[in-house]
CSV table of N, CA and C in Angstrom, one decimal:
chain,number,residue,atom,x,y,z
C,1,MET,N,-116.1,114.1,146.3
C,1,MET,CA,-114.9,115.0,146.1
C,1,MET,C,-115.5,116.3,145.5
C,2,LEU,N,-115.0,117.4,145.9
C,2,LEU,CA,-115.4,118.7,145.4
C,2,LEU,C,-114.5,119.2,144.3
C,3,GLY,N,-113.4,118.4,144.0
C,3,GLY,CA,-112.5,118.8,143.0
C,3,GLY,C,-111.2,119.5,143.5
C,4,ASN,N,-111.2,120.0,144.7
C,4,ASN,CA,-110.0,120.7,145.2
C,4,ASN,C,-109.3,119.9,146.3
C,5,GLU,N,-109.8,118.6,146.6
C,5,GLU,CA,-109.0,117.8,147.5
C,5,GLU,C,-107.8,117.2,146.8
C,6,ARG,N,-106.8,116.9,147.5
C,6,ARG,CA,-105.6,116.2,146.9
C,6,ARG,C,-105.5,114.8,147.4
C,7,ARG,N,-105.0,114.0,146.5
C,7,ARG,CA,-104.8,112.6,146.8
C,7,ARG,C,-103.3,112.3,147.0
C,8,THR,N,-103.0,111.5,147.9
C,8,THR,CA,-101.6,111.0,148.1
C,8,THR,C,-101.3,110.0,147.0
C,9,THR,N,-100.0,109.6,146.9
C,9,THR,CA,-99.6,108.6,145.9
C,9,THR,C,-100.3,107.3,146.1
C,10,GLU,N,-100.7,107.0,147.3
C,10,GLU,CA,-101.5,105.8,147.6
C,10,GLU,C,-103.0,105.9,147.2
C,11,GLY,N,-103.4,107.1,146.8
C,11,GLY,CA,-104.8,107.3,146.4
C,11,GLY,C,-105.7,107.8,147.6
C,12,LYS,N,-105.1,108.0,148.8
C,12,LYS,CA,-105.9,108.4,149.9
C,12,LYS,C,-106.0,109.9,149.8
C,13,LEU,N,-107.1,110.5,150.4
C,13,LEU,CA,-107.3,111.9,150.5
C,13,LEU,C,-106.3,112.4,151.6
C,14,ASP,N,-105.8,113.6,151.3
C,14,ASP,CA,-105.0,114.3,152.4
C,14,ASP,C,-105.8,114.4,153.6
C,15,GLY,N,-105.2,114.2,154.7
C,15,GLY,CA,-105.8,114.2,156.0
C,15,GLY,C,-106.3,112.9,156.5
C,16,GLU,N,-106.3,111.8,155.7
C,16,GLU,CA,-106.7,110.5,156.1
C,16,GLU,C,-105.5,110.0,157.0
C,17,ILE,N,-105.8,109.1,157.9
C,17,ILE,CA,-104.9,108.5,158.8
C,17,ILE,C,-104.1,107.5,157.9
C,18,MET,N,-102.8,107.5,158.1
C,18,MET,CA,-101.9,106.5,157.5
C,18,MET,C,-101.6,105.4,158.4
C,19,ASN,N,-101.6,104.2,158.0
C,19,ASN,CA,-101.3,103.0,158.8
C,19,ASN,C,-99.8,102.9,158.9
C,20,LEU,N,-99.2,103.2,160.1
C,20,LEU,CA,-97.8,103.2,160.3
C,20,LEU,C,-97.4,101.9,160.9
C,21,LYS,N,-98.3,100.9,161.0
C,21,LYS,CA,-98.0,99.5,161.4
C,21,LYS,C,-97.2,99.5,162.7
C,22,GLY,N,-97.7,100.2,163.7
C,22,GLY,CA,-97.1,100.3,165.0
C,22,GLY,C,-95.9,101.3,165.2
C,23,ILE,N,-95.6,102.0,164.2
C,23,ILE,CA,-94.5,103.0,164.3
C,23,ILE,C,-95.2,104.3,164.8
C,24,LYS,N,-94.6,105.0,165.7
C,24,LYS,CA,-95.1,106.2,166.3
C,24,LYS,C,-94.2,107.4,165.7
C,25,LEU,N,-94.7,108.4,165.1
C,25,LEU,CA,-94.0,109.4,164.5
C,25,LEU,C,-94.5,110.7,165.1
C,26,THR,N,-93.6,111.5,165.8
C,26,THR,CA,-94.0,112.7,166.5
C,26,THR,C,-93.1,113.9,165.9
C,27,TRP,N,-93.8,114.9,165.4
C,27,TRP,CA,-93.2,116.1,164.9
C,27,TRP,C,-92.8,117.0,166.2
C,28,LEU,N,-91.5,117.3,166.3
C,28,LEU,CA,-91.0,118.2,167.4
C,28,LEU,C,-90.7,119.6,166.9
C,29,GLY,N,-91.2,120.0,165.8
C,29,GLY,CA,-90.9,121.4,165.4
C,29,GLY,C,-89.9,121.4,164.3
C,30,HIS,N,-90.0,122.4,163.4
C,30,HIS,CA,-89.1,122.6,162.3
C,30,HIS,C,-88.9,121.3,161.5
C,31,ALA,N,-87.7,120.8,161.4
C,31,ALA,CA,-87.5,119.5,160.7
C,31,ALA,C,-87.2,118.3,161.6
C,32,THR,N,-87.5,118.5,162.9
C,32,THR,CA,-87.2,117.5,163.8
C,32,THR,C,-88.4,116.5,164.1
C,33,PHE,N,-88.0,115.2,164.0
C,33,PHE,CA,-89.0,114.1,164.3
C,33,PHE,C,-88.5,113.1,165.2
C,34,ARG,N,-89.3,112.5,166.0
C,34,ARG,CA,-89.0,111.4,166.7
C,34,ARG,C,-89.8,110.2,166.2
C,35,MET,N,-89.2,109.1,165.9
C,35,MET,CA,-89.8,107.9,165.4
C,35,MET,C,-89.5,106.8,166.4
C,36,GLU,N,-90.6,106.2,166.9
C,36,GLU,CA,-90.5,105.0,167.7
C,36,GLU,C,-90.9,103.8,166.9
C,37,THR,N,-90.0,102.9,166.8
C,37,THR,CA,-90.4,101.7,166.0
C,37,THR,C,-91.3,100.7,166.8
C,38,SER,N,-91.9,99.8,166.1
C,38,SER,CA,-92.7,98.8,166.8
C,38,SER,C,-91.9,98.0,167.8
C,39,ALA,N,-90.6,97.9,167.6
C,39,ALA,CA,-89.7,97.2,168.5
C,39,ALA,C,-89.2,98.1,169.7
C,40,GLY,N,-89.7,99.3,169.7
C,40,GLY,CA,-89.3,100.2,170.8
C,40,GLY,C,-88.0,101.1,170.6
C,41,LYS,N,-87.4,101.0,169.4
C,41,LYS,CA,-86.2,101.8,169.2
C,41,LYS,C,-86.7,103.3,168.9
C,42,ILE,N,-85.8,104.2,169.4
C,42,ILE,CA,-86.2,105.7,169.3
C,42,ILE,C,-85.1,106.2,168.3
C,43,VAL,N,-85.7,106.8,167.2
C,43,VAL,CA,-84.8,107.5,166.2
C,43,VAL,C,-85.2,108.9,166.2
C,44,ILE,N,-84.3,109.8,166.3
C,44,ILE,CA,-84.5,111.3,166.2
C,44,ILE,C,-83.9,111.8,164.9
C,45,ILE,N,-84.6,112.5,164.1
C,45,ILE,CA,-84.2,113.0,162.9
C,45,ILE,C,-84.0,114.5,163.1
C,46,ASP,N,-82.8,115.0,162.7
C,46,ASP,CA,-82.4,116.4,162.9
C,46,ASP,C,-82.7,116.9,164.3
C,47,PRO,N,-81.9,116.6,165.2
C,47,PRO,CA,-82.1,116.9,166.6
C,47,PRO,C,-81.9,118.4,167.0
C,48,TRP,N,-82.9,119.2,166.8
C,48,TRP,CA,-83.0,120.5,167.3
C,48,TRP,C,-84.3,120.6,168.2
C,49,ILE,N,-84.1,120.3,169.4
C,49,ILE,CA,-85.3,120.2,170.3
C,49,ILE,C,-85.4,121.2,171.4
C,50,MET,N,-84.3,121.2,172.3
C,50,MET,CA,-84.3,122.0,173.5
C,50,MET,C,-84.5,123.5,173.3
C,51,ASN,N,-83.9,124.1,172.2
C,51,ASN,CA,-84.0,125.5,172.0
C,51,ASN,C,-84.9,125.8,170.7
C,52,ASN,N,-85.7,124.8,170.3
C,52,ASN,CA,-86.5,124.9,169.1
C,52,ASN,C,-87.8,125.6,169.6
C,53,PRO,N,-88.1,126.8,169.2
C,53,PRO,CA,-89.4,127.4,169.6
C,53,PRO,C,-90.7,126.6,169.3
C,54,LYS,N,-90.6,125.8,168.3
C,54,LYS,CA,-91.8,125.0,167.8
C,54,LYS,C,-92.0,123.7,168.6
C,55,CYS,N,-91.0,123.4,169.3
C,55,CYS,CA,-91.0,122.1,170.0
C,55,CYS,C,-91.9,122.2,171.3
C,56,PRO,N,-92.9,121.4,171.5
C,56,PRO,CA,-93.7,121.5,172.7
C,56,PRO,C,-92.8,121.4,174.0
C,57,GLN,N,-93.2,122.2,175.0
C,57,GLN,CA,-92.4,122.2,176.3
C,57,GLN,C,-92.3,120.8,176.8
C,58,SER,N,-93.3,120.0,176.7
C,58,SER,CA,-93.3,118.6,177.3
C,58,SER,C,-92.4,117.6,176.6
C,59,GLU,N,-91.8,118.1,175.4
C,59,GLU,CA,-90.9,117.2,174.6
C,59,GLU,C,-89.4,117.7,174.7
C,60,LYS,N,-89.2,118.8,175.4
C,60,LYS,CA,-87.9,119.3,175.3
C,60,LYS,C,-86.8,118.6,176.1
C,61,LYS,N,-87.1,117.7,177.0
C,61,LYS,CA,-86.2,116.8,177.6
C,61,LYS,C,-86.2,115.5,176.9
C,62,VAL,N,-85.1,115.1,176.3
C,62,VAL,CA,-84.9,113.9,175.5
C,62,VAL,C,-84.7,112.7,176.6
C,63,LYS,N,-85.6,111.8,176.6
C,63,LYS,CA,-85.6,110.7,177.6
C,63,LYS,C,-84.8,109.5,177.1
C,64,LYS,N,-84.8,109.3,175.8
C,64,LYS,CA,-84.1,108.1,175.3
C,64,LYS,C,-83.9,108.3,173.8
C,65,VAL,N,-82.8,107.9,173.3
C,65,VAL,CA,-82.6,107.9,171.8
C,65,VAL,C,-81.6,106.8,171.5
C,66,ASP,N,-81.9,106.0,170.5
C,66,ASP,CA,-81.0,105.0,170.0
C,66,ASP,C,-80.3,105.4,168.8
C,67,VAL,N,-80.8,106.2,167.9
C,67,VAL,CA,-80.2,106.6,166.7
C,67,VAL,C,-80.6,108.0,166.4
C,68,LEU,N,-79.5,108.9,166.0
C,68,LEU,CA,-79.7,110.2,165.5
C,68,LEU,C,-79.4,110.2,164.0
C,69,LEU,N,-80.4,110.6,163.2
C,69,LEU,CA,-80.2,110.8,161.8
C,69,LEU,C,-80.0,112.3,161.5
C,70,CYS,N,-78.9,112.7,161.0
C,70,CYS,CA,-78.5,114.1,160.8
C,70,CYS,C,-78.4,114.4,159.3
C,71,THR,N,-79.2,115.3,158.8
C,71,THR,CA,-79.2,115.6,157.4
C,71,THR,C,-78.2,116.6,157.0
C,72,HIS,N,-77.8,117.5,157.9
C,72,HIS,CA,-76.7,118.5,157.6
C,72,HIS,C,-76.4,119.3,158.8
C,73,GLY,N,-75.4,120.2,158.8
C,73,GLY,CA,-74.8,120.8,159.9
C,73,GLY,C,-75.4,122.0,160.5
C,74,HIS,N,-76.5,122.6,159.9
C,74,HIS,CA,-77.0,123.8,160.3
C,74,HIS,C,-77.6,123.7,161.7
C,75,HIS,N,-77.6,124.7,162.5
C,75,HIS,CA,-78.0,124.7,163.9
C,75,HIS,C,-79.5,124.3,164.1
C,76,ASP,N,-80.3,124.7,163.1
C,76,ASP,CA,-81.7,124.3,163.2
C,76,ASP,C,-82.0,122.9,162.7
C,77,HIS,N,-80.9,122.1,162.6
C,77,HIS,CA,-81.1,120.7,162.3
C,77,HIS,C,-80.3,119.8,163.2
C,78,ILE,N,-79.2,120.3,163.8
C,78,ILE,CA,-78.4,119.5,164.7
C,78,ILE,C,-78.1,120.3,166.0
C,79,GLY,N,-78.9,121.3,166.3
C,79,GLY,CA,-78.6,122.2,167.4
C,79,GLY,C,-78.4,121.6,168.7
C,80,ASP,N,-79.0,120.4,169.0
C,80,ASP,CA,-78.9,119.7,170.2
C,80,ASP,C,-78.2,118.4,170.1
C,81,ALA,N,-77.6,118.1,168.9
C,81,ALA,CA,-77.0,116.8,168.7
C,81,ALA,C,-75.9,116.6,169.7
C,82,VAL,N,-75.0,117.5,170.0
C,82,VAL,CA,-73.9,117.3,170.8
C,82,VAL,C,-74.3,117.0,172.3
C,83,GLU,N,-75.3,117.7,172.8
C,83,GLU,CA,-75.8,117.5,174.1
C,83,GLU,C,-76.5,116.1,174.2
C,84,ILE,N,-77.3,115.7,173.2
C,84,ILE,CA,-78.0,114.5,173.2
C,84,ILE,C,-76.9,113.3,173.1
C,85,ILE,N,-75.9,113.5,172.3
C,85,ILE,CA,-74.8,112.5,172.2
C,85,ILE,C,-74.2,112.3,173.6
C,86,LYS,N,-73.8,113.4,174.2
C,86,LYS,CA,-73.2,113.3,175.5
C,86,LYS,C,-74.1,112.6,176.6
C,87,GLN,N,-75.4,112.9,176.5
C,87,GLN,CA,-76.3,112.2,177.5
C,87,GLN,C,-76.7,110.8,177.2
C,88,HIS,N,-76.8,110.5,175.9
C,88,HIS,CA,-77.4,109.2,175.5
C,88,HIS,C,-76.5,108.2,174.7
C,89,GLN,N,-75.4,108.8,174.1
C,89,GLN,CA,-74.5,108.0,173.3
C,89,GLN,C,-75.3,107.2,172.2
C,90,PRO,N,-76.2,107.8,171.4
C,90,PRO,CA,-76.9,107.1,170.3
C,90,PRO,C,-75.9,106.8,169.2
C,91,LEU,N,-76.3,105.9,168.3
C,91,LEU,CA,-75.6,105.8,167.0
C,91,LEU,C,-75.9,107.0,166.2
C,92,VAL,N,-74.9,107.7,165.6
C,92,VAL,CA,-75.2,108.9,164.8
C,92,VAL,C,-74.9,108.5,163.4
C,93,VAL,N,-75.9,108.9,162.5
C,93,VAL,CA,-75.8,108.6,161.1
C,93,VAL,C,-75.9,109.9,160.3
C,94,GLY,N,-75.0,110.0,159.4
C,94,GLY,CA,-75.0,111.2,158.6
C,94,GLY,C,-73.8,111.2,157.6
C,95,MET,N,-73.6,112.3,156.9
C,95,MET,CA,-72.5,112.3,155.9
C,95,MET,C,-71.1,112.1,156.7
C,96,LEU,N,-70.2,111.6,156.0
C,96,LEU,CA,-68.8,111.3,156.5
C,96,LEU,C,-68.3,112.6,157.3
C,97,GLU,N,-68.3,113.7,156.7
C,97,GLU,CA,-67.7,114.9,157.4
C,97,GLU,C,-68.5,115.3,158.6
C,98,LEU,N,-69.8,115.3,158.6
C,98,LEU,CA,-70.6,115.6,159.7
C,98,LEU,C,-70.4,114.6,160.8
C,99,CYS,N,-70.3,113.4,160.6
C,99,CYS,CA,-70.1,112.4,161.6
C,99,CYS,C,-68.7,112.5,162.2
C,100,GLY,N,-67.7,112.8,161.3
C,100,GLY,CA,-66.4,113.0,161.8
C,100,GLY,C,-66.3,114.2,162.8
C,101,TRP,N,-67.0,115.3,162.5
C,101,TRP,CA,-67.0,116.4,163.4
C,101,TRP,C,-67.7,116.1,164.7
C,102,LEU,N,-68.8,115.3,164.6
C,102,LEU,CA,-69.6,114.9,165.8
C,102,LEU,C,-68.7,114.0,166.7
C,103,LYS,N,-67.9,113.2,166.1
C,103,LYS,CA,-66.9,112.4,166.8
C,103,LYS,C,-66.0,113.3,167.7
C,104,THR,N,-65.6,114.4,167.1
C,104,THR,CA,-64.7,115.3,167.9
C,104,THR,C,-65.5,115.9,169.1
C,105,LYS,N,-66.8,115.9,169.0
C,105,LYS,CA,-67.6,116.5,170.1
C,105,LYS,C,-68.2,115.4,171.0
C,106,GLY,N,-67.7,114.2,170.9
C,106,GLY,CA,-68.0,113.1,171.9
C,106,GLY,C,-68.8,111.9,171.4
C,107,ALA,N,-69.2,111.9,170.1
C,107,ALA,CA,-69.9,110.8,169.6
C,107,ALA,C,-69.0,109.6,169.5
C,108,LYS,N,-69.4,108.5,170.2
C,108,LYS,CA,-68.6,107.3,170.2
C,108,LYS,C,-69.0,106.3,169.2
C,109,SER,N,-70.2,106.4,168.7
C,109,SER,CA,-70.7,105.4,167.8
C,109,SER,C,-71.3,106.2,166.6
C,110,VAL,N,-70.6,106.1,165.4
C,110,VAL,CA,-71.1,106.8,164.3
C,110,VAL,C,-71.1,105.7,163.1
C,111,SER,N,-72.1,106.0,162.2
C,111,SER,CA,-72.2,105.2,161.0
C,111,SER,C,-72.3,106.1,159.9
C,112,ASP,N,-71.2,106.7,159.4
C,112,ASP,CA,-71.3,107.6,158.3
C,112,ASP,C,-71.6,106.9,157.0
C,113,MET,N,-72.1,107.7,156.1
C,113,MET,CA,-72.4,107.1,154.8
C,113,MET,C,-72.4,108.2,153.7
C,114,ASN,N,-72.7,107.8,152.5
C,114,ASN,CA,-72.8,108.8,151.4
C,114,ASN,C,-74.1,108.5,150.7
C,115,LYS,N,-74.5,109.5,149.9
C,115,LYS,CA,-75.7,109.5,149.1
C,115,LYS,C,-75.8,108.2,148.3
C,116,GLY,N,-76.9,107.6,148.3
C,116,GLY,CA,-77.2,106.4,147.6
C,116,GLY,C,-77.0,105.1,148.4
C,117,GLY,N,-76.3,105.3,149.5
C,117,GLY,CA,-76.0,104.2,150.4
C,117,GLY,C,-77.2,103.8,151.3
C,118,THR,N,-77.3,102.5,151.7
C,118,THR,CA,-78.4,102.0,152.5
C,118,THR,C,-77.8,101.2,153.7
C,119,GLN,N,-78.3,101.4,154.8
C,119,GLN,CA,-77.8,100.6,156.0
C,119,GLN,C,-79.0,100.3,156.9
C,120,THR,N,-78.8,99.3,157.7
C,120,THR,CA,-79.7,99.0,158.8
C,120,THR,C,-79.1,99.5,160.1
C,121,VAL,N,-79.9,100.3,160.9
C,121,VAL,CA,-79.4,100.9,162.1
C,121,VAL,C,-80.4,100.6,163.2
C,122,GLY,N,-79.9,100.5,164.5
C,122,GLY,CA,-80.8,100.3,165.6
C,122,GLY,C,-81.5,98.9,165.5
C,123,GLY,N,-81.0,98.1,164.7
C,123,GLY,CA,-81.6,96.7,164.6
C,123,GLY,C,-82.8,96.6,163.7
C,124,ASP,N,-83.6,97.6,163.5
C,124,ASP,CA,-84.8,97.4,162.7
C,124,ASP,C,-85.2,98.5,161.8
C,125,VAL,N,-84.2,99.5,161.6
C,125,VAL,CA,-84.5,100.6,160.8
C,125,VAL,C,-83.5,100.7,159.6
C,126,LYS,N,-84.1,100.6,158.4
C,126,LYS,CA,-83.3,100.7,157.2
C,126,LYS,C,-83.4,102.1,156.7
C,127,VAL,N,-82.2,102.8,156.5
C,127,VAL,CA,-82.1,104.1,156.0
C,127,VAL,C,-81.3,104.1,154.7
C,128,THR,N,-81.8,104.9,153.8
C,128,THR,CA,-81.1,105.2,152.5
C,128,THR,C,-80.9,106.7,152.4
C,129,MET,N,-79.7,107.1,152.2
C,129,MET,CA,-79.4,108.5,152.1
C,129,MET,C,-79.6,108.9,150.6
C,130,VAL,N,-80.3,110.1,150.5
C,130,VAL,CA,-80.6,110.6,149.3
C,130,VAL,C,-80.2,112.1,149.1
C,131,HIS,N,-80.2,112.6,147.9
C,131,HIS,CA,-79.7,114.0,147.7
C,131,HIS,C,-80.6,115.0,148.2
C,132,ALA,N,-80.1,116.1,148.7
C,132,ALA,CA,-80.8,117.3,149.1
C,132,ALA,C,-80.1,118.6,148.5
C,133,GLN,N,-80.8,119.5,148.2
C,133,GLN,CA,-80.3,120.8,147.6
C,133,GLN,C,-80.2,121.8,148.7
C,134,HIS,N,-79.0,122.1,149.3
C,134,HIS,CA,-78.9,123.0,150.4
C,134,HIS,C,-77.5,123.2,150.7
C,135,SER,N,-77.1,124.0,151.7
C,135,SER,CA,-75.8,124.1,152.1
C,135,SER,C,-75.6,123.3,153.4
C,136,SER,N,-74.4,123.2,153.9
C,136,SER,CA,-74.2,122.4,155.2
C,136,SER,C,-72.9,122.8,155.9
C,137,SER,N,-73.1,123.5,157.0
C,137,SER,CA,-71.9,123.9,157.8
C,137,SER,C,-72.4,124.0,159.3
C,138,ALA,N,-71.4,124.1,160.1
C,138,ALA,CA,-71.7,124.3,161.6
C,138,ALA,C,-70.7,125.4,162.1
C,139,GLU,N,-71.2,126.1,163.1
C,139,GLU,CA,-70.4,127.0,163.8
C,139,GLU,C,-69.8,126.3,165.0
C,140,ASP,N,-68.4,126.4,165.1
C,140,ASP,CA,-67.7,125.8,166.2
C,140,ASP,C,-66.6,126.7,166.7
C,141,GLY,N,-66.8,127.3,167.9
C,141,GLY,CA,-65.8,128.2,168.5
C,141,GLY,C,-65.5,129.4,167.6
C,142,GLY,N,-66.5,129.9,167.0
C,142,GLY,CA,-66.4,131.1,166.1
C,142,GLY,C,-65.9,130.8,164.7
C,143,GLN,N,-65.6,129.5,164.4
C,143,GLN,CA,-65.2,129.1,163.1
C,143,GLN,C,-66.4,128.3,162.4
C,144,ILE,N,-66.5,128.6,161.1
C,144,ILE,CA,-67.4,127.8,160.3
C,144,ILE,C,-66.7,126.5,159.8
C,145,ILE,N,-67.4,125.4,160.2
C,145,ILE,CA,-66.9,124.1,159.8
C,145,ILE,C,-67.8,123.5,158.7
C,146,HIS,N,-67.1,123.0,157.6
C,146,HIS,CA,-67.8,122.4,156.5
C,146,HIS,C,-68.2,121.0,157.0
C,147,THR,N,-69.5,120.6,156.9
C,147,THR,CA,-70.0,119.4,157.4
C,147,THR,C,-70.5,118.4,156.3
C,148,GLY,N,-69.9,118.5,155.2
C,148,GLY,CA,-70.3,117.6,154.1
C,148,GLY,C,-71.5,118.2,153.3
C,149,GLU,N,-71.9,117.5,152.3
C,149,GLU,CA,-73.1,117.8,151.6
C,149,GLU,C,-74.3,117.5,152.4
C,150,PRO,N,-75.4,118.3,152.2
C,150,PRO,CA,-76.7,118.0,152.8
C,150,PRO,C,-77.3,116.7,152.2
C,151,CYS,N,-78.2,116.1,152.9
C,151,CYS,CA,-78.8,114.9,152.5
C,151,CYS,C,-80.2,114.8,153.1
C,152,GLY,N,-80.9,113.8,152.6
C,152,GLY,CA,-82.2,113.4,153.1
C,152,GLY,C,-82.1,111.9,153.4
C,153,PHE,N,-83.1,111.4,154.0
C,153,PHE,CA,-83.2,109.9,154.4
C,153,PHE,C,-84.6,109.3,154.0
C,154,VAL,N,-84.5,108.2,153.3
C,154,VAL,CA,-85.7,107.4,153.1
C,154,VAL,C,-85.6,106.3,154.3
C,155,ILE,N,-86.6,106.2,155.1
C,155,ILE,CA,-86.6,105.4,156.3
C,155,ILE,C,-87.6,104.3,156.1
C,156,GLU,N,-87.2,103.1,156.4
C,156,GLU,CA,-88.1,101.9,156.5
C,156,GLU,C,-88.0,101.2,157.8
C,157,SER,N,-89.0,100.8,158.4
C,157,SER,CA,-89.0,99.9,159.5
C,157,SER,C,-89.0,98.5,159.1
C,158,ARG,N,-88.1,97.7,159.5
C,158,ARG,CA,-88.0,96.4,159.1
C,158,ARG,C,-88.9,95.4,159.8
C,159,THR,N,-89.6,96.0,160.9
C,159,THR,CA,-90.5,95.2,161.7
C,159,THR,C,-91.9,95.5,161.3
C,160,ALA,N,-92.1,96.5,160.5
C,160,ALA,CA,-93.5,96.9,160.2
C,160,ALA,C,-94.1,96.0,159.1
């Protein structure tokens, strides 16, 4: 070590490969990630894909999604949620208000929650909702809609 390397909480040097035990995690730009569990379930976190300038062109068409995790209502976090919901009808997980609004946009399966709550979704993914410091709203037909408090998720795969 030269003294300027950083170690992770597990003691590994930054840049080392983490063993995800069969989970595939793909960054799709900004705050958007796709997680494929070892059981083949697809989870998309903060679905801003199609109009996200950082998303690779080859990833802009969503082929499959079982669960959408939505942290808050800003366009750069849920910009494609409504279209993905209409195409794939995934389970939508987020704050009560955000899930309620997404139901009015066509979501048939929602699992709303509050901070501190934990649930298993998609059969093998355990999510715990945690606090985030931010605002949360969506624009809908020229109106600003309050979409509940922002949140974060701690995600565990139950098959890993």
